GROMACS .gro file of C-alpha atoms in nm:
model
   89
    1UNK     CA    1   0.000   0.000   0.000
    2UNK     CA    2   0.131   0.361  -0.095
    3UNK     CA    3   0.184   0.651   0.153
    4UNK     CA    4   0.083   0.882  -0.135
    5UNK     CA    5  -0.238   1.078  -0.112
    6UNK     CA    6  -0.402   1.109  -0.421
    7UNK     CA    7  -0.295   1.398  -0.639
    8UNK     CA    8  -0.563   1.626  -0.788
    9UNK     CA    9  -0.532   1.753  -1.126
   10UNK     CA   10  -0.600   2.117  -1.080
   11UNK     CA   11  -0.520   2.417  -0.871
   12UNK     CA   12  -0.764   2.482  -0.592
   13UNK     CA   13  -0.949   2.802  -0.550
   14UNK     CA   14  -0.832   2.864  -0.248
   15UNK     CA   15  -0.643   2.689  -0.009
   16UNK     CA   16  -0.579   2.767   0.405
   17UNK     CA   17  -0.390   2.596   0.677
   18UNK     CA   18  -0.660   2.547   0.946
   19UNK     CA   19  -0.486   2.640   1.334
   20UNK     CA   20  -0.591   2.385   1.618
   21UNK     CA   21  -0.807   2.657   1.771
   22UNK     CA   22  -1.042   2.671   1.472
   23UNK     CA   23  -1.300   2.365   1.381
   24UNK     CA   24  -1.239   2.203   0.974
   25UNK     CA   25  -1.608   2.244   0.965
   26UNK     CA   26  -1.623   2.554   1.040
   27UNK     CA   27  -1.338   2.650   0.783
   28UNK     CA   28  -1.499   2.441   0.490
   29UNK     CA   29  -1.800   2.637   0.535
   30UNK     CA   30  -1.668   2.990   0.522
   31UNK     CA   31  -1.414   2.831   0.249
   32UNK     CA   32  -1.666   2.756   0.014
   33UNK     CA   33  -1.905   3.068   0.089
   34UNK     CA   34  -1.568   3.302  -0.041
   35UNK     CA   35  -1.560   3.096  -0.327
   36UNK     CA   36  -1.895   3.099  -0.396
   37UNK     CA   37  -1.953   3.440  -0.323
   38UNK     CA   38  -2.245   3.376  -0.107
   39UNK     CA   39  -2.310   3.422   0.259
   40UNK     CA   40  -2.282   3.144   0.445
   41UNK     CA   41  -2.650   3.138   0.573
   42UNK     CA   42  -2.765   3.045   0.196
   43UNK     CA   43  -2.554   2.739   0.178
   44UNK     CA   44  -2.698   2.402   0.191
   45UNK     CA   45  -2.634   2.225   0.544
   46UNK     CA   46  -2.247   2.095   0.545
   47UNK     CA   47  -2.428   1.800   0.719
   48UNK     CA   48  -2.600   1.665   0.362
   49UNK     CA   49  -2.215   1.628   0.227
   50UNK     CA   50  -2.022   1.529   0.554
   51UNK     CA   51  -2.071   1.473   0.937
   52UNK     CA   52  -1.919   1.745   1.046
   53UNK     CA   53  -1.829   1.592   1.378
   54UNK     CA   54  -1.609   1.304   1.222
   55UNK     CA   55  -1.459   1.599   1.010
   56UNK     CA   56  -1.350   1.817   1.309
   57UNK     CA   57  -1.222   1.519   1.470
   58UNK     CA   58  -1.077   1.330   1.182
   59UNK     CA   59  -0.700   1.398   1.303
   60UNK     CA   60  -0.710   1.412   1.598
   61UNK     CA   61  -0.507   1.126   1.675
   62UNK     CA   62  -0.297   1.138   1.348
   63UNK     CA   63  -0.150   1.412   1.114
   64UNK     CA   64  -0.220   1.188   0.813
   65UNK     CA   65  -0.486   1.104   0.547
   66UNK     CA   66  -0.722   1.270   0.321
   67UNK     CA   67  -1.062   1.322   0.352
   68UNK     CA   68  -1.293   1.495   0.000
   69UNK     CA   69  -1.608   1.541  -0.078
   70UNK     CA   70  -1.871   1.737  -0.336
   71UNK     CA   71  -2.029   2.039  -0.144
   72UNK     CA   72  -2.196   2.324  -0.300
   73UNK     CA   73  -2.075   2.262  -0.676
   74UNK     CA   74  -1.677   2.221  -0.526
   75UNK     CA   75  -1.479   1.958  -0.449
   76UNK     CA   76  -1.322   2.011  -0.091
   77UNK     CA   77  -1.032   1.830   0.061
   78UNK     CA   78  -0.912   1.794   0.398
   79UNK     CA   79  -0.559   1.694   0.472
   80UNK     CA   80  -0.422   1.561   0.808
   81UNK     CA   81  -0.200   1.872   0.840
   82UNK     CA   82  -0.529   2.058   0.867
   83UNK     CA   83  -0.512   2.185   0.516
   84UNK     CA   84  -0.834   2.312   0.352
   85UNK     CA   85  -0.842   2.314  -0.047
   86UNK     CA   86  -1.168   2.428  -0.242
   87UNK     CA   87  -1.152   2.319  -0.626
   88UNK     CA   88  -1.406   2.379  -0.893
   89UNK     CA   89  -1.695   2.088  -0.872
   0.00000   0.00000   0.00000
């Protein structure tokens, strides 16, 4: 089995390192809404793409792994360094 995450083929949109004292959920959300250029009150619930609980605690334990997932018309990946990367959907 390969250490590698998977590569994707294009630039994000944006991209932030998330600090400890800030939730991944929380930084998807607002993430997205810049992207978008949409408040975040008109976005659908994060909820219908990803528990946001096993998001925020995801890597907790471990600084490695990948989660992604479709939200809002963008693809958004989480990285165990706490990474945050919006791409076009």
């Amino acid at each position: 089995m390969s250490d590698r995450l998977p590569a994707f083929e294009m630039d994000p949109l944006v991209e932030q390192r998330v600090g400890r004292d800030r939730s991944l959920s929380t930084a998807v959300v607002e993430l997205v809404a810049s992207v978008s250029n949409t408040r975040i009150e008109t976005l659908p619930p994060l909820y219908d793409a990803v528990d946001p609980d096993l998001l925020d605690g995801a890597f907790a334990r471990s600084g490695t792994g990948l989660i992604a997932f479709p939200y809002n018309g963008h693809i958004v990946s989480v990285s165990g360094d706490r990474t945050v990367a919006v791409y076009e959907g």
